[in-house]
CSV table of C-alpha atoms in Angstrom, one decimal:
chain,number,residue,atom,x,y,z
A,1,MET,CA,29.0,-27.0,-4.2
A,2,VAL,CA,26.8,-26.5,-7.3
A,3,LYS,CA,24.4,-29.3,-6.3
A,4,MET,CA,24.1,-27.7,-2.8
A,5,THR,CA,23.4,-24.3,-4.4
A,6,TRP,CA,20.7,-25.8,-6.6
A,7,TYR,CA,19.1,-27.4,-3.5
A,8,ILE,CA,19.2,-24.1,-1.5
A,9,LEU,CA,17.8,-22.3,-4.5
A,10,GLY,CA,14.8,-24.7,-4.7
A,11,VAL,CA,14.1,-24.2,-1.0
A,12,LEU,CA,14.3,-20.4,-1.3
A,13,ILE,CA,11.9,-20.4,-4.2
A,14,ILE,CA,9.4,-22.4,-2.2
A,15,LEU,CA,10.0,-19.9,0.7
A,16,VAL,CA,9.4,-16.9,-1.5
A,17,VAL,CA,6.1,-18.2,-2.8
A,18,GLY,CA,4.9,-19.3,0.6
A,19,SER,CA,5.9,-16.1,2.4
A,20,TYR,CA,4.3,-14.0,-0.4
A,21,PHE,CA,0.9,-15.6,0.3
A,22,MET,CA,1.4,-15.5,4.1
A,23,SER,CA,2.3,-11.8,3.9
A,24,ARG,CA,-1.2,-11.1,2.4
A,25,THR,CA,-3.3,-12.7,5.1
A,26,LEU,CA,-5.8,-10.7,7.0
A,27,PRO,CA,-6.3,-10.7,10.8
A,28,GLY,CA,-9.3,-12.4,12.3
A,29,LEU,CA,-12.1,-10.6,14.2
A,30,GLU,CA,-10.4,-11.2,17.5
A,31,LYS,CA,-7.3,-9.2,16.4
A,32,ILE,CA,-9.2,-6.1,15.1
A,33,ASP,CA,-8.5,-3.0,17.3
A,34,ASN,CA,-11.6,-1.2,18.5
A,35,THR,CA,-10.5,2.0,16.8
A,36,MET,CA,-11.1,0.3,13.4
A,37,HIS,CA,-14.8,0.5,14.1
A,38,GLN,CA,-14.8,4.3,14.2
A,39,ALA,CA,-16.4,6.3,11.4
A,40,VAL,CA,-14.3,8.5,9.1
A,41,ILE,CA,-13.9,12.0,10.4
A,42,GLN,CA,-14.1,14.7,7.6
A,43,LYS,CA,-14.5,18.4,8.1
A,44,GLY,CA,-14.1,21.5,5.9
A,45,SER,CA,-10.7,23.0,5.5
A,46,ASP,CA,-9.5,26.5,4.8
A,47,ASN,CA,-5.9,25.4,4.5
A,48,GLU,CA,-3.9,27.2,1.8
A,49,GLU,CA,-2.6,25.5,-1.3
A,50,ILE,CA,0.5,23.5,-0.8
A,51,GLU,CA,3.4,23.7,-3.3
A,52,LYS,CA,6.3,21.3,-3.2
A,53,ASN,CA,9.0,19.8,-5.4
A,54,TYR,CA,9.5,16.1,-5.1
A,55,LYS,CA,12.1,14.3,-7.2
A,56,GLY,CA,12.0,17.1,-9.8
A,57,VAL,CA,8.2,17.1,-10.0
A,58,GLU,CA,6.3,20.3,-9.1
A,59,TYR,CA,3.2,19.6,-7.0
A,60,GLN,CA,0.3,21.9,-6.4
A,61,ILE,CA,-1.9,20.4,-3.7
A,62,THR,CA,-5.3,21.9,-2.8
A,63,PRO,CA,-6.7,20.7,0.6
A,64,LEU,CA,-10.5,20.5,0.6
A,65,TYR,CA,-11.3,18.7,3.9
A,66,THR,CA,-9.5,17.5,7.0
A,67,TYR,CA,-9.6,13.7,7.0
A,68,GLU,CA,-9.0,11.0,9.5
A,69,ILE,CA,-9.5,7.3,8.8
A,70,SER,CA,-8.7,4.1,10.8
A,71,GLY,CA,-8.9,0.9,8.8
A,72,LEU,CA,-7.6,-2.4,7.8
A,73,ILE,CA,-5.4,-2.6,4.6
A,74,VAL,CA,-7.0,-5.3,2.5
A,75,SER,CA,-5.0,-4.7,-0.7
A,76,LEU,CA,-2.7,-2.1,-2.1
A,77,ASN,CA,-1.1,-0.7,-5.2
A,78,ASP,CA,2.6,0.2,-5.1
A,79,ASN,CA,3.3,3.2,-7.4
A,80,ASN,CA,7.0,3.0,-6.7
A,81,ILE,CA,7.4,-0.4,-8.2
A,82,TRP,CA,9.7,-0.5,-11.2
A,83,TYR,CA,6.9,-1.2,-13.8
A,84,SER,CA,4.5,1.5,-12.5
A,85,ARG,CA,3.7,4.1,-15.2
A,86,PHE,CA,3.3,6.7,-12.5
A,87,LYS,CA,6.7,6.0,-10.9
A,88,ASN,CA,8.4,9.0,-12.5
A,89,ILE,CA,5.6,11.4,-13.3
A,90,ASP,CA,3.9,11.2,-9.9
A,91,PRO,CA,6.4,9.9,-7.4
A,92,LEU,CA,4.8,11.5,-4.3
A,93,ASN,CA,1.8,9.2,-4.7
A,94,THR,CA,3.8,6.4,-3.1
A,95,LYS,CA,1.1,3.8,-2.4
A,96,ASP,CA,-2.7,3.3,-2.7
A,97,PHE,CA,-4.3,1.6,0.3
A,98,CYS,CA,-7.6,-0.1,0.0
A,99,LEU,CA,-9.1,0.2,3.5
A,100,ILE,CA,-12.2,-1.3,5.2
A,101,TRP,CA,-13.5,-0.2,8.6
A,102,GLY,CA,-16.6,0.1,10.8
A,103,GLY,CA,-19.3,-2.5,10.4
A,104,ASN,CA,-17.2,-4.3,7.7
A,105,LEU,CA,-14.8,-5.4,10.6
A,106,LYS,CA,-17.6,-6.6,12.9
A,107,ASN,CA,-18.3,-9.8,10.9
A,108,VAL,CA,-16.2,-12.4,9.0
A,109,ASN,CA,-17.4,-11.4,5.5
A,110,TYR,CA,-14.1,-9.6,4.8
A,111,LEU,CA,-12.3,-13.0,5.3
A,112,ASN,CA,-14.4,-14.5,2.6
A,113,ALA,CA,-13.3,-11.9,0.0
A,114,ASP,CA,-10.5,-11.7,-2.5
A,115,PHE,CA,-9.4,-8.0,-2.6
A,116,LYS,CA,-7.4,-6.4,-5.4
A,117,THR,CA,-6.2,-2.9,-6.0
A,118,GLU,CA,-5.4,-1.4,-9.4
A,119,GLU,CA,-4.2,2.1,-10.3
A,120,PHE,CA,-7.6,3.7,-10.0
A,121,VAL,CA,-9.8,1.3,-8.1
A,122,CYS,CA,-10.0,-1.5,-5.5
A,123,PHE,CA,-12.6,-4.3,-5.7
A,124,ALA,CA,-13.5,-7.6,-4.0
A,125,GLU,CA,-14.8,-10.9,-5.1
A,126,PHE,CA,-16.7,-12.9,-2.5
A,127,THR,CA,-17.0,-16.6,-1.7
A,128,GLY,CA,-19.7,-15.6,0.8
A,129,GLY,CA,-21.3,-12.5,2.3
A,130,SER,CA,-20.8,-8.9,1.2
A,131,LEU,CA,-19.4,-5.6,2.5
A,132,ASP,CA,-20.9,-2.2,3.1
A,133,VAL,CA,-19.6,-0.1,0.2
A,134,ASP,CA,-19.8,3.0,2.3
A,135,GLU,CA,-17.1,1.6,4.5
A,136,ILE,CA,-14.5,0.7,1.9
A,137,SER,CA,-12.3,3.1,0.1
A,138,ASN,CA,-9.2,3.3,-2.1
A,139,ASN,CA,-6.8,6.0,-0.8
A,140,HIS,CA,-4.0,7.6,-2.9
A,141,LEU,CA,-1.4,8.6,-0.3
A,142,LEU,CA,0.8,11.7,-0.7
A,143,PRO,CA,3.2,11.9,2.3
A,144,ALA,CA,3.8,15.3,3.9
A,145,ASN,CA,7.4,14.4,5.0
A,146,ASP,CA,10.0,11.7,5.0
A,147,LYS,CA,8.8,10.1,8.3
A,148,VAL,CA,5.3,9.7,6.9
A,149,TYR,CA,6.8,8.3,3.7
A,150,ARG,CA,8.8,5.6,5.5
A,151,ILE,CA,5.8,4.5,7.5
A,152,ILE,CA,3.6,4.3,4.4
A,153,ARG,CA,6.3,2.2,2.7
A,154,ARG,CA,6.5,-0.1,5.7
A,155,ALA,CA,2.8,-0.7,6.0
A,156,GLY,CA,1.3,-3.6,4.1
A,157,ILE,CA,-1.7,-5.8,3.6
A,158,GLY,CA,-3.2,-7.0,6.9
A,159,ASP,CA,-2.0,-4.0,8.9
A,160,GLN,CA,-4.4,-1.8,10.8
A,161,VAL,CA,-3.6,1.9,10.3
A,162,ARG,CA,-4.7,5.3,11.4
A,163,ILE,CA,-4.2,8.1,8.8
A,164,SER,CA,-4.9,11.8,9.2
A,165,GLY,CA,-4.3,14.8,6.8
A,166,TYR,CA,-6.4,16.3,4.1
A,167,LEU,CA,-8.6,15.2,1.2
A,168,ALA,CA,-7.0,17.1,-1.6
A,169,ASN,CA,-7.0,17.7,-5.3
A,170,TYR,CA,-3.5,17.9,-6.9
A,171,SER,CA,-1.5,18.3,-10.0
A,172,ALA,CA,2.0,17.1,-10.7
A,173,LYS,CA,4.1,18.6,-13.5
A,174,SER,CA,7.6,17.9,-14.9
A,175,SER,CA,9.4,17.3,-18.1
A,176,LYS,CA,8.4,13.7,-17.8
A,177,GLY,CA,4.6,14.4,-18.0
A,178,GLU,CA,1.7,15.8,-16.1
A,179,VAL,CA,-0.9,14.2,-13.8
A,180,THR,CA,-4.1,15.8,-12.3
A,181,ARG,CA,-6.2,14.1,-9.7
A,182,ASP,CA,-9.4,15.2,-7.9
A,183,THR,CA,-10.4,13.4,-4.7
A,184,SER,CA,-13.7,11.9,-3.9
A,185,ILE,CA,-15.3,13.6,-0.9
A,186,VAL,CA,-17.9,11.0,-0.1
A,187,ARG,CA,-17.7,7.2,0.7
A,188,SER,CA,-20.8,6.2,-1.2
A,189,ASP,CA,-19.4,6.5,-4.7
A,190,THR,CA,-17.8,3.5,-6.6
A,191,GLY,CA,-15.7,2.8,-9.6
A,192,ASN,CA,-13.1,5.1,-11.3
A,193,GLY,CA,-13.1,8.5,-9.7
A,194,ALA,CA,-14.3,7.3,-6.3
A,195,CYS,CA,-10.8,7.2,-4.8
A,196,GLU,CA,-9.8,9.4,-1.9
A,197,THR,CA,-6.6,11.4,-2.5
A,198,VAL,CA,-5.0,12.1,0.9
A,199,TYR,CA,-2.2,14.4,1.7
A,200,VAL,CA,-1.0,12.5,4.8
A,201,GLU,CA,0.4,14.4,7.7
A,202,ASN,CA,0.3,11.5,10.2
A,203,ILE,CA,0.1,7.8,9.9
A,204,GLU,CA,0.3,5.1,12.6
A,205,ILE,CA,0.4,1.4,12.3
A,206,ILE,CA,-1.9,0.3,15.1
A,207,ASN,CA,-1.5,-3.5,14.6
A,208,ASN,CA,1.1,-5.1,12.4
A,209,GLN,CA,0.0,-8.4,10.9
A,210,ASN,CA,2.6,-9.7,8.4
A,211,GLN,CA,5.9,-7.9,8.9
A,212,ILE,CA,7.9,-11.0,9.6
A,213,TRP,CA,6.6,-12.7,6.5
A,214,ARG,CA,7.5,-9.6,4.4
A,215,VAL,CA,11.0,-9.6,5.8
A,216,ILE,CA,11.3,-13.4,5.0
A,217,ASN,CA,10.1,-12.8,1.5
A,218,LEU,CA,12.5,-9.9,0.9
A,219,VAL,CA,15.5,-11.7,2.3
A,220,SER,CA,14.7,-14.8,0.3
A,221,LYS,CA,14.6,-12.8,-2.9
A,222,TYR,CA,18.1,-11.5,-2.2
A,223,LEU,CA,19.4,-15.0,-1.4
A,224,ILE,CA,17.9,-16.3,-4.6
A,225,THR,CA,19.8,-13.6,-6.5
A,226,LEU,CA,23.0,-14.7,-4.7
A,227,CYS,CA,22.4,-18.3,-5.5
A,228,VAL,CA,21.9,-17.5,-9.2
A,229,LEU,CA,25.1,-15.5,-9.3
A,230,LEU,CA,27.0,-18.4,-7.6
A,231,LEU,CA,25.6,-20.8,-10.2
A,232,ILE,CA,26.7,-18.5,-13.0
A,233,PHE,CA,30.2,-17.8,-11.8
A,234,LEU,CA,31.2,-21.0,-9.9
A,235,PRO,CA,33.9,-22.9,-11.7
A,236,ALA,CA,32.6,-26.3,-13.1
A,237,GLU,CA,35.0,-28.2,-10.9
A,238,TYR,CA,33.0,-27.2,-7.8
A,239,GLY,CA,30.1,-29.3,-9.1
């Protein structure tokens, strides 16, 4: 029994590693939806300030522009992960999506890039070609409701999404700390401070690329935990 458990554990570890990399693959040009070629839509907003309490944190959100973007998620930062320093002081900012769209999805250069998203910026290293920096952005996403939250949590690298809401400045205050973020209002800026902060009223996953691999990865992690527990608690005579 113990030997079999070790064997299964080894297979699961290989599966976790393999599914992790498979869950980060990007779709080829033939799989890109035509809506991903559209330009960002941004218009002035006279919407009033939004106040809400989320997990004990008081938010003041100031909409500046209506905002609609359709793009491919090439990397992301999960602010709800256990080691995130913003998990407790800014829980509404659930994920950051690095998106590319437009002309960047009309040639294969994006497939020759290694994308990475950190807390304040996304960037790419190329093995060939380049991207139009005016058609790539890092988006801090603040869901307007639970439905939007669930879709944001479900979306991942390789998915094509349509997002609409408001570019907004916001502050988050609680006994745990305080965060203030101002949004970029142009796509041509780069580096720290160039992120779009989006109060998301609607999000749609247009094409899902890697959901099966994400499920396999998650299930494999749970099974690894089960195997480890079995190895710890199985009596020696079951070896």
